[in-house]
Structure formats: structure tokens, C-alpha cells
CSV table of C-alpha atoms in Angstrom, one decimal:
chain,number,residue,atom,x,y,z
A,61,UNK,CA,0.0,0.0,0.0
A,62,UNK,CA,1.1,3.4,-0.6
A,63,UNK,CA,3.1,5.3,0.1
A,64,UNK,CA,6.1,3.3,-0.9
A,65,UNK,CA,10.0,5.4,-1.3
A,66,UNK,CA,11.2,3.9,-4.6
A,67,UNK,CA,15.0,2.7,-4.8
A,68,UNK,CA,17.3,5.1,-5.6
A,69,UNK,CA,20.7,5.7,-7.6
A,70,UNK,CA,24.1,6.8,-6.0
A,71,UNK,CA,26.3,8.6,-9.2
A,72,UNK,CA,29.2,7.3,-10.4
A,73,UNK,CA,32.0,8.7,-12.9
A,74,UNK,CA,31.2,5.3,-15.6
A,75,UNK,CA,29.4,2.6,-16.2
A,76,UNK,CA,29.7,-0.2,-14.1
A,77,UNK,CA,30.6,-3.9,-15.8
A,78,UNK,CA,28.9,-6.6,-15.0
A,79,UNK,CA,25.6,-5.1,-14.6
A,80,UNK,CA,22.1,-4.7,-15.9
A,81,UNK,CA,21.4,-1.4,-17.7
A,82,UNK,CA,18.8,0.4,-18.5
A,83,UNK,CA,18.3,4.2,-19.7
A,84,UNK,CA,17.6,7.2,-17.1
A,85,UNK,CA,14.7,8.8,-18.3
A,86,UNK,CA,14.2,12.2,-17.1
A,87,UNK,CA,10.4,12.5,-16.6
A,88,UNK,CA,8.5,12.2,-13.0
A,89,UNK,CA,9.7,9.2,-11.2
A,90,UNK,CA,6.3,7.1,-10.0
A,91,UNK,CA,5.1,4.2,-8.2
A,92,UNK,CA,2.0,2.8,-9.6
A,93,UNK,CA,-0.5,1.3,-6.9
A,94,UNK,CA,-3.7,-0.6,-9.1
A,95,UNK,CA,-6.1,-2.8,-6.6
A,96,UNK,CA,-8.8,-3.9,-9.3
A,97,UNK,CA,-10.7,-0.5,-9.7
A,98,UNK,CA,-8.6,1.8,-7.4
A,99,UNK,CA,-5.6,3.3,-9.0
A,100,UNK,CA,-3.0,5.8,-7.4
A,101,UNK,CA,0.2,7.2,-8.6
A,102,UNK,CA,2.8,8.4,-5.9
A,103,UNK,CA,5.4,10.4,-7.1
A,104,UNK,CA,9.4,9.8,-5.3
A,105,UNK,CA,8.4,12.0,-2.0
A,106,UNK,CA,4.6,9.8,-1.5
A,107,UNK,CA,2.8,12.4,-2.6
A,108,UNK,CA,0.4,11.5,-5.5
A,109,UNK,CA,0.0,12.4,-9.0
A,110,UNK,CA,-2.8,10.9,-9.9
A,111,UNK,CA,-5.1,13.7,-10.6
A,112,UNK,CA,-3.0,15.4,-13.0
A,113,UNK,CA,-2.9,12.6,-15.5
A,114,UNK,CA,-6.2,11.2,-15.8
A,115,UNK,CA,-5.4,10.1,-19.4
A,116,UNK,CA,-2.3,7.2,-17.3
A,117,UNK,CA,-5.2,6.7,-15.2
A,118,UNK,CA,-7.8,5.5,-18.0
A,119,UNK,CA,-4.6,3.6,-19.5
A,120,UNK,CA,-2.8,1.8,-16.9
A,121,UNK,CA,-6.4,0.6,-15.5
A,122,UNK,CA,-6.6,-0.8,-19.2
A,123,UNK,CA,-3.5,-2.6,-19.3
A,124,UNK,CA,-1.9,-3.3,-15.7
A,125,UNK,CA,-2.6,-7.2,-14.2
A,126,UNK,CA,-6.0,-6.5,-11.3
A,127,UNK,CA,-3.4,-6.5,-8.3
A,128,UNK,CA,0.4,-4.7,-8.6
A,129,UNK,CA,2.9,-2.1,-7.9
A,130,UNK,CA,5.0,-1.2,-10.5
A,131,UNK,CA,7.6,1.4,-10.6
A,132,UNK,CA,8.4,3.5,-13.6
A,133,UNK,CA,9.0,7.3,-14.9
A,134,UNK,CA,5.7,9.8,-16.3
A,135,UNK,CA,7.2,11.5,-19.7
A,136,UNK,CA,6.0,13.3,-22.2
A,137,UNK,CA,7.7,13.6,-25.5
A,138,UNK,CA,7.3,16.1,-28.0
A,139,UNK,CA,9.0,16.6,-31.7
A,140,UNK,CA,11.1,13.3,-31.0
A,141,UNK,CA,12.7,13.7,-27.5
A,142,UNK,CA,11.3,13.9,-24.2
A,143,UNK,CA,10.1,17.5,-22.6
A,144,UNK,CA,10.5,17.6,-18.9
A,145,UNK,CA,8.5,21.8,-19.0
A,146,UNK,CA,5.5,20.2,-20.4
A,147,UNK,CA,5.7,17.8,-17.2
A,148,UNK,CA,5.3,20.5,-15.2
A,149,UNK,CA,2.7,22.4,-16.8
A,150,UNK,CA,1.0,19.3,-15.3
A,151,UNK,CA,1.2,20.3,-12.2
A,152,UNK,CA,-1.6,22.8,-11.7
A,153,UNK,CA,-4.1,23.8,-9.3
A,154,UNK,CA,-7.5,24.0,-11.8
A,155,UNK,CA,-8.8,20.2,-13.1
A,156,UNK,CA,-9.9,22.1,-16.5
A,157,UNK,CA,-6.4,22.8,-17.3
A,158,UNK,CA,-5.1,19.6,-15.9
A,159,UNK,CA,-7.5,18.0,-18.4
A,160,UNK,CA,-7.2,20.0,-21.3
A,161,UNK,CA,-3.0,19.2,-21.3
A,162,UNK,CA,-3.9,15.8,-21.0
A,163,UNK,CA,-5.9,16.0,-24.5
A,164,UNK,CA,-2.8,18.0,-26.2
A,165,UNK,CA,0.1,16.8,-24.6
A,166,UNK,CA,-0.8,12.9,-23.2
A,167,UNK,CA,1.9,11.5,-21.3
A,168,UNK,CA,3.3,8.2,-21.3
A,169,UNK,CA,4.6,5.5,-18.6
A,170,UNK,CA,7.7,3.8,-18.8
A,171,UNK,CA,7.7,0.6,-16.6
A,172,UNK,CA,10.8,-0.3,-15.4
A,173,UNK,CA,10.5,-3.0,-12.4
A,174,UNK,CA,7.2,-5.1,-10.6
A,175,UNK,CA,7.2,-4.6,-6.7
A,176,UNK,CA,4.1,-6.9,-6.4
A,177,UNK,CA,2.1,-9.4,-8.0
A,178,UNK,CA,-1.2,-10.3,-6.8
A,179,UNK,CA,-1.1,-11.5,-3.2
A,180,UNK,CA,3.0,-11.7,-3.7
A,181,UNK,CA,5.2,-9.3,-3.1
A,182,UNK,CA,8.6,-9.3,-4.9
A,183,UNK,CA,10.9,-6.7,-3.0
A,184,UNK,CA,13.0,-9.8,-1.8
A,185,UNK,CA,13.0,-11.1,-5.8
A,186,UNK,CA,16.2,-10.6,-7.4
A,187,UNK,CA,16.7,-7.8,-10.5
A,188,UNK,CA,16.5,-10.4,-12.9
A,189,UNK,CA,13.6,-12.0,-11.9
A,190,UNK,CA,11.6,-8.9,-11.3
A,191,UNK,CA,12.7,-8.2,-15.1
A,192,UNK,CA,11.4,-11.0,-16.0
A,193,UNK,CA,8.0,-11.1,-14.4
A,194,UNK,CA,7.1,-7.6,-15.2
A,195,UNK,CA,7.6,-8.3,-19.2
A,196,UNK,CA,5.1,-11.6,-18.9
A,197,UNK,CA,2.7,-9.3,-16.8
A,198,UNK,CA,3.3,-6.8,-19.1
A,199,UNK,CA,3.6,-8.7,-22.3
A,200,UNK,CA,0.5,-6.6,-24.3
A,201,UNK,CA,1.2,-3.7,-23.6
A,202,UNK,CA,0.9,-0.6,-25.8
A,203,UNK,CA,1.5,2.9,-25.8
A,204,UNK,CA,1.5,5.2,-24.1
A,205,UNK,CA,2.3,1.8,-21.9
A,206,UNK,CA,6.2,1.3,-22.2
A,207,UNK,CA,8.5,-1.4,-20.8
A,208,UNK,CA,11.8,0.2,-21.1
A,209,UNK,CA,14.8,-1.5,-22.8
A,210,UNK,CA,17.7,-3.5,-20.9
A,211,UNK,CA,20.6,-5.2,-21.9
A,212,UNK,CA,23.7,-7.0,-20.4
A,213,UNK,CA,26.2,-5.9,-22.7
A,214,UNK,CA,28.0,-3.1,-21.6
A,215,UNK,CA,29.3,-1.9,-25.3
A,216,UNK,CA,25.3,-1.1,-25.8
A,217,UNK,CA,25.1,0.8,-22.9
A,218,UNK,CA,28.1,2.7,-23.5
A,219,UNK,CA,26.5,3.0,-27.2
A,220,UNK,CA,22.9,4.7,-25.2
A,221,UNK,CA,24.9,7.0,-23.0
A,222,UNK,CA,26.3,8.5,-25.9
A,223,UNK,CA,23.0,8.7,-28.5
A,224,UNK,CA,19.7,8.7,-26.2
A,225,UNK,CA,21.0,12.0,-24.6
A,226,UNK,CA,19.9,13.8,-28.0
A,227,UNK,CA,16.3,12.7,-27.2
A,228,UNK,CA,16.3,14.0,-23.5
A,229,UNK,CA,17.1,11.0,-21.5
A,230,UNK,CA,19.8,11.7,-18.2
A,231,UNK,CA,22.3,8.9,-18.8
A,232,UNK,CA,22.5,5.0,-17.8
A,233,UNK,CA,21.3,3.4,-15.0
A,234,UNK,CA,23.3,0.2,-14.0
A,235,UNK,CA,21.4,-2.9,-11.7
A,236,UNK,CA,23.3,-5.8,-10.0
A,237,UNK,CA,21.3,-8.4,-11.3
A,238,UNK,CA,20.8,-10.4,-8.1
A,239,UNK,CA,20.0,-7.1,-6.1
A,240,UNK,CA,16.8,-7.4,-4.4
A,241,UNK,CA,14.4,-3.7,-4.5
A,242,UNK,CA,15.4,-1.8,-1.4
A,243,UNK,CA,13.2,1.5,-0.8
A,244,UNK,CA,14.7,4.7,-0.2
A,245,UNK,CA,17.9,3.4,-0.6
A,246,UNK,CA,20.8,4.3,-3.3
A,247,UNK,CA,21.4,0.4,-4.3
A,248,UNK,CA,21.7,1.0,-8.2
A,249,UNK,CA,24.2,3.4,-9.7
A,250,UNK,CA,23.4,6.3,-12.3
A,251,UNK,CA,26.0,7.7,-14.4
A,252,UNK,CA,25.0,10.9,-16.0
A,253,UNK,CA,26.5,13.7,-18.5
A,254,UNK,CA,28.5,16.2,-16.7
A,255,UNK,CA,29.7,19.4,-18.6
A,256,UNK,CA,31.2,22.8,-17.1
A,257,UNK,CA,29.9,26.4,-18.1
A,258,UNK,CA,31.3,29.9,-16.8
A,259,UNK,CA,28.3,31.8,-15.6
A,260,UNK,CA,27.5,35.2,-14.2
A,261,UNK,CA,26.6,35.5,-10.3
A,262,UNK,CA,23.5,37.7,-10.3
A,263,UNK,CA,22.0,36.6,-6.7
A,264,UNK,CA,21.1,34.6,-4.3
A,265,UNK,CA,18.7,32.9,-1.6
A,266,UNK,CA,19.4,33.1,2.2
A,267,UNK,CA,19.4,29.6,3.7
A,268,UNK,CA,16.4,28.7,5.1
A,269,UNK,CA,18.0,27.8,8.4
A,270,UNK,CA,18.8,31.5,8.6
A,271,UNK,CA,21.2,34.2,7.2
A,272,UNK,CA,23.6,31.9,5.5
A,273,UNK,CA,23.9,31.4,1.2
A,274,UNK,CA,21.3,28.7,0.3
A,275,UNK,CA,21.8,28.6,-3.3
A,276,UNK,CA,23.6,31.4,-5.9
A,277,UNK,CA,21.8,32.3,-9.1
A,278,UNK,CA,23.4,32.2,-12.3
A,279,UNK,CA,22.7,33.6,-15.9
A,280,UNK,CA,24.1,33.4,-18.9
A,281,UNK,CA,23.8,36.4,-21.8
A,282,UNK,CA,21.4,35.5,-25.0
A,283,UNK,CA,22.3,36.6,-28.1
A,284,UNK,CA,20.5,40.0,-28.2
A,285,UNK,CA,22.7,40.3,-25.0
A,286,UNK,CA,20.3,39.9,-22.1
A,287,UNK,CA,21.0,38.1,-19.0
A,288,UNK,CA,18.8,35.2,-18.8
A,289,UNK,CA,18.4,33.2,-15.7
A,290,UNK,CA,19.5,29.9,-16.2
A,291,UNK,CA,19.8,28.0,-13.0
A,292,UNK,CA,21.1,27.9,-9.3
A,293,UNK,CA,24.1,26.0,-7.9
A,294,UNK,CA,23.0,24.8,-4.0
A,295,UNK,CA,25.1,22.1,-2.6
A,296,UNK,CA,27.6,23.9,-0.1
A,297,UNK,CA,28.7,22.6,3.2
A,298,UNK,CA,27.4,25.0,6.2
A,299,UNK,CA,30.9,26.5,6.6
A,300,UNK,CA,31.1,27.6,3.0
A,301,UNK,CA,27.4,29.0,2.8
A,302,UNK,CA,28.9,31.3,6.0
A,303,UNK,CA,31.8,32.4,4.4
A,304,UNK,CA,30.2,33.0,1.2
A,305,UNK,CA,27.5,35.2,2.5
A,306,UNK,CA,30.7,37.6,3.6
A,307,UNK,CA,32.5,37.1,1.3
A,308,UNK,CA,29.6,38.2,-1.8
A,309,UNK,CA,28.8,40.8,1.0
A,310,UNK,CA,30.2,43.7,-1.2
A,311,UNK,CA,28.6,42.7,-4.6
A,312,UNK,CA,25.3,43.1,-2.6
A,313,UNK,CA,22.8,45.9,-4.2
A,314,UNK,CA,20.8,47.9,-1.9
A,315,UNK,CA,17.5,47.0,-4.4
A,316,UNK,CA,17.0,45.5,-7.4
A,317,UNK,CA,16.6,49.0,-9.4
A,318,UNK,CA,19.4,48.7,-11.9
A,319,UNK,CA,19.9,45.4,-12.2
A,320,UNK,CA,18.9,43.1,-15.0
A,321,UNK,CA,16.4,41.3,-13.4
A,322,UNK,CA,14.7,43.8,-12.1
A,323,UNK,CA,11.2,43.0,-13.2
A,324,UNK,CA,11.4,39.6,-11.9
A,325,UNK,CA,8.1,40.3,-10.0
A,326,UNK,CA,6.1,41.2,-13.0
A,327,UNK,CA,4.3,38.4,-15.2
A,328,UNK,CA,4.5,39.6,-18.5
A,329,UNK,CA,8.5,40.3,-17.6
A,330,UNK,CA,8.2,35.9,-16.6
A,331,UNK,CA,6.2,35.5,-19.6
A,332,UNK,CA,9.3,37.4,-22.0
A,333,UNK,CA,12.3,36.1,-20.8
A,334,UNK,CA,14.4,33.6,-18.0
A,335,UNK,CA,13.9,35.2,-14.7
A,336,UNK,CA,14.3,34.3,-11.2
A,337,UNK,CA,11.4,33.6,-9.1
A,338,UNK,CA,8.9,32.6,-11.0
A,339,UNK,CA,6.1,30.7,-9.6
A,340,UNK,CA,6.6,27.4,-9.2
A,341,UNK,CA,3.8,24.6,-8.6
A,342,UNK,CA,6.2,22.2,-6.4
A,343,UNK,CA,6.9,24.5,-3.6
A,344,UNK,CA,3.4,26.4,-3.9
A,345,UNK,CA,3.8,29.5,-1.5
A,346,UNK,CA,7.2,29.5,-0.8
A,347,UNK,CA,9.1,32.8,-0.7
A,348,UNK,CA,11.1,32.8,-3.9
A,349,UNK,CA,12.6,36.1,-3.2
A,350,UNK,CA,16.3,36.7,-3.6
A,351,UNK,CA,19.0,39.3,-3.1
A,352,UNK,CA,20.5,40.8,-5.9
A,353,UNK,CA,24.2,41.0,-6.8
A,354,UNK,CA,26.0,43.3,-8.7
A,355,UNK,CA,26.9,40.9,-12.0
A,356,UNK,CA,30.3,41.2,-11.8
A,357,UNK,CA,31.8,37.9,-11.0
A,358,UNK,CA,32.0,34.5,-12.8
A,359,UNK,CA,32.2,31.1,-11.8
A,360,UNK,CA,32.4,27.8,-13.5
A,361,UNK,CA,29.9,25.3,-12.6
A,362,UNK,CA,29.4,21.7,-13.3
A,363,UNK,CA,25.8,20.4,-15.2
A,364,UNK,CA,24.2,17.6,-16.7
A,365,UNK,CA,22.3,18.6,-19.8
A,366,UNK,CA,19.8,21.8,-20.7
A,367,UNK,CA,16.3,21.7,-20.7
A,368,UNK,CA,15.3,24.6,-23.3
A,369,UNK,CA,17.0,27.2,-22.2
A,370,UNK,CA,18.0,26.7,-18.4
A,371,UNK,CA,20.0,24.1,-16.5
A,372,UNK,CA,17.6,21.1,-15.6
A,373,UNK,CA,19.3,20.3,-12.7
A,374,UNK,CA,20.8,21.8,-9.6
A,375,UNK,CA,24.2,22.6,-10.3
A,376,UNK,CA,27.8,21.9,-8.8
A,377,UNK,CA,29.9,24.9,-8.2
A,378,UNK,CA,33.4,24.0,-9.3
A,379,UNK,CA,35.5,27.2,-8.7
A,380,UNK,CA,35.5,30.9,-9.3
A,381,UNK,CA,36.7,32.5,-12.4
A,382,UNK,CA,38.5,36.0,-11.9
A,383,UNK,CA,40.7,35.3,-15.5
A,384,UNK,CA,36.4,35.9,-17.2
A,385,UNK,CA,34.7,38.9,-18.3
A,386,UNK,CA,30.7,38.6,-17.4
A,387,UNK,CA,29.9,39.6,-20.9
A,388,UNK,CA,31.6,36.4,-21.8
A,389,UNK,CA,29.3,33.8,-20.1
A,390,UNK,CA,26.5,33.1,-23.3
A,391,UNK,CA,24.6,30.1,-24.4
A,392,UNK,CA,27.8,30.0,-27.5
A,393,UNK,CA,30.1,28.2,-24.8
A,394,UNK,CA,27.1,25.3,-24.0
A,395,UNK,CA,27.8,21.8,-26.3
A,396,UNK,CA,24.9,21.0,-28.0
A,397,UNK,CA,23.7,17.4,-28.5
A,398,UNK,CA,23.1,15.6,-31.9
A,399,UNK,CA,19.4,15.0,-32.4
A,400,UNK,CA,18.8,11.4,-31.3
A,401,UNK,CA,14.7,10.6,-31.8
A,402,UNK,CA,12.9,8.8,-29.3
A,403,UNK,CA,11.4,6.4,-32.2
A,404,UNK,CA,14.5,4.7,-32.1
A,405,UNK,CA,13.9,3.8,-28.4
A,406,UNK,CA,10.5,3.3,-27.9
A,407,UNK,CA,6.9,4.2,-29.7
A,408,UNK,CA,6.8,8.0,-28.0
């Protein structure tokens, strides 16, 4: 019964041998509870998704054995590769709008492991087995139904690190094949794409424990030469987010008059361009406020891939970069990846 943690990933700098791989889709990660008539989806922190994709709903009460868990990853793909903003358009407050998305932009589930059979449970199963039972119980299923691919052979999964990134997807997930499923715990390794890019520091958030850093705001200049906000780098030992709040103390800007981000607050402003503190329909209410910073200092931080025109993830500050100009840091330095289309990894 829900809620249920799914099992997690710790990183790691290659691909493991000896494993069983699978593709790290980069949609909603979500448990899938059916009990004959009653269906609920609960997303990686228990909360559930259900109500803002009826259209899964309909499906997986179609296709899914009476009695299971399964866990799996909510995408939705769009002109060949997968597009984690149209995710989160989901995520919205009025069921008319929930429903009309769901008519233009359906998503899909990827199934990638059974927790439970009918009266069974198979957390104690090993990898292998739990592969293979969810393919028999899954055997007719269609789209937007997906069982995602896995092989053995670790020259193919070198081969999808390198091509499915051009359809969206985060990397390669690797699975001892005699490893039982272990909630909320990192028992399966993920590698991922890691780049660098020299940003601009623009602002930042007070901790939430108090008047410490909690995360710095970058940008990066478009070609017309704005500063666009493009992401935030968080992860900083308590020590560092002390010393950092003194030591950005004199790029601090009494208001945000003058600086390029000044209309943050203003919708149409949101609407027109990358700004910080827009809303956002995870944290709900949550003060998304921040102190501006005169842009005159560049660091280099470590990401993953782009999603449009921003970082998808949380960066990794790598070091500061005195030897750059701020008018340096534009989208020109970002790699771009070679088209890859999701037809050639599953009916999307």
C-alpha cells in the first residue's frame, strides 16, 4: 500500500561492468498502486500524482494485471525527444487545465520494475527475476504503456549513453542483477552527462536555516545580450554557505533598481524572458525572493544537460573564475547534442 519510497541511484563517474542497464529517463519518477478499480500514482516523496494525469489513469487501469505495484518514470515527448517543461505544466491547481493538457500533450509511462504481484510481493526477488516477471505481466502492452529497454552488454550501454541524450534522457542506470528492491535506498548506480559552463553571479537565496547562502543564481547572456536566468548551484557545506555570504557581501545591491532582473516580480517580464522567481507549482507558496548581486563575478559550474534554455538540474559549483569577463558567459560556450529521436527507443 502506498506510500512506498522507490529505490534510488548513488552517481558514479562510468558505467559499471557486470551489470544490468537500463536508460535514465528524465520525466517524473512514479510508483504505480492498481487494486482492481482503485488506482494511485505516488510520485518519489509519496505524494500522489494521480489527478493530474487522468489520461495514465484511464490507460494503466486498461492494461496493468488486477493487483500490482509497478515502478516507472511519467514522460512526455514532444518533436522526438522527451520534454521535462510540459511535465510540469501538469502540475496545476484548476482540473480544467489539468484535463485540457492531458488532450494536447498525453503523457506516457515507462515501466521499469514489478514490486508486487497479486497476493505476492517481490521486494525480496532478485533484478532479474523482477525483469522478468514484469515483461510476462506486461507482455501486451501498448502505448503510451512502455517497458523500457535492458541489456547486459555493456558496449550497448556505452553505445545509449552517448546517442539517447539527444532525445532528452539523463544517462544510464546500472542494476546488479541479483540485487533485491530496497526503498529509499541508493542500491543502483546512475552515471550521467557532466559538462562545465562559466556563468555570471546575479543573486542569491538566504538559507532557510537562517542568514547563510542557500543557493547562488546564475545567468548566462542570450544573443540579443540579455541576461537570462538559467539555474542555481546549492550544494555547499554549512561553513562555505557562512563564508560565502561575507565574502559576496560587497557585490550586494541595496535594491533591485538597476539590475537586470529587475522585473522579476512582473508576469509579462516571466512571460518574455528567464527570470528568477517565477512561480513554481512544487513549492506552492514558498518565498522565492532573492538578493541581488551586482553581476560582476564568474564562476564555472558543473551540469548535466539543458532543458530549453536553463539548466535542468541543480548545479555543482566548481571554482571561481576572476581570468572571465561577465559579458563572456553566453549560451555560445554550451555543447549541443546531436538530435537522437525517441522512435528509435521506444513508440513515443
Amino acid at each position: 500500500m502506498p506510500p512506498l519510497q522507490p529505490m534510488l541511484a548513488k552517481s558514479a563517474s562510468a558505467i559499471p561492468p557486470g551489470m544490468q542497464y537500463e536508460a535514465k529517463w528524465d520525466g517524473f519518477r512514479a510508483i504505480v498502486f492498481r487494486d482492481r478499480d482503485a488506482i494511485e500514482l505516488g510520485s518519489r516523496s509519496g505524494k500522489p500524482l494521480t489527478r493530474y494525469f487522468p489520461e495514465l489513469v484511464r490507460v494503466l487501469l486498461e492494461q496493468l494485471p488486477p493487483r500490482c505495484v509497478v515502478d516507472g518514470e511519467i514522460v512526455i515527448a514532444r518533436g522526438g525527444r522527451l520534454d521535462f517543461d510540459a511535465l510540469l505544466e501538469r502540475i496545476h491547481p484548476a482540473a480544467s487545465r489539468v484535463t485540457h493538457l492531458a488532450e494536447v500533450t498525453p503523457a506516457s509511462f515507462i515501466a521499469f520494475d514489478l514490486l508486487a504481484l497479486g497476493d505476492e510481493s517481490l521486494l525480496d526477488t532478485p533484478q532479474l527475476a523482477r525483469r522478468e516477471a514484469l515483461t510476462d505481466a506486461l507482455r501486451d502492452a501498448r502505448a503510451p504503456l512502455h517497458i523500457t529497454p535492458v541489456t547486459m552488454d555493456l558496449d550497448t550501454a556505452r553505445a545509449w549513453f552517448e546517442e539517447y541524450e539527444g532525445a532528452g534522457l539523463d544517462g544510464v542506470v546500472a542494476k546488479p542483477p541479483n540485487l533485491p528492491y530496497r526503498p529509499g535506498q541508493r542500491a543502483m548506480t546512475k552515471v550521467k552527462h557532466e559538462r562545465t559552463a562559466d556563468c555570471v553571479l546575479a543573486g542569491l537565496r538566504p538559507h532557510k536555516s537562517g542568514p547563510v547562502v542557500g543557493s547562488l543564481l546564475l545567468g548566462l547572456h542570450d544573443t540579443a545580450g540579455h541576461l537570462q536566468h538559467v539555474g542555481v548551484c546549492a550544494s555547499f557545506p554549512m561553513r562555505r554557505r557562512q563564508e560565502l555570504m561575507t565574502e559576496l557581501e560587497p557585490l550586494r545591491m541595496p535594491s533591485v533598481q538597476g539590475h537586470p532582473w529587475e522585473h522579476w516580480a512582473d508576469p509579462d517580464a516571466q512571460a518574455a524572458g528567464r527570470l528568477p522567481g517565477g512561480p513554481s507549482r512544487w513549492t506552492g507558496t514558498k518565498d522565492l525572493s532573492w538578493i541581488p548581486l551586482r553581476p560582476e563575478r564568474v564562476c564555472e559550474v558543473a551540469y548535466d544537460h539543458l532543458q530549453g534554455n536553463r539548466f535542468r538540474h541543480t548545479t555543482q559549483f566548481r571554482r571561481w573564475r576572476p581570468d572571465r569577463e561577465p559579458g563572456e558567459c553566453t549560451y555560445a560556450q554550451l555543447e549541443e547534442t546531436p538530435h537522437f529521436d525517441l522512435a528509435g527507443i521506444l513508440d513515443l
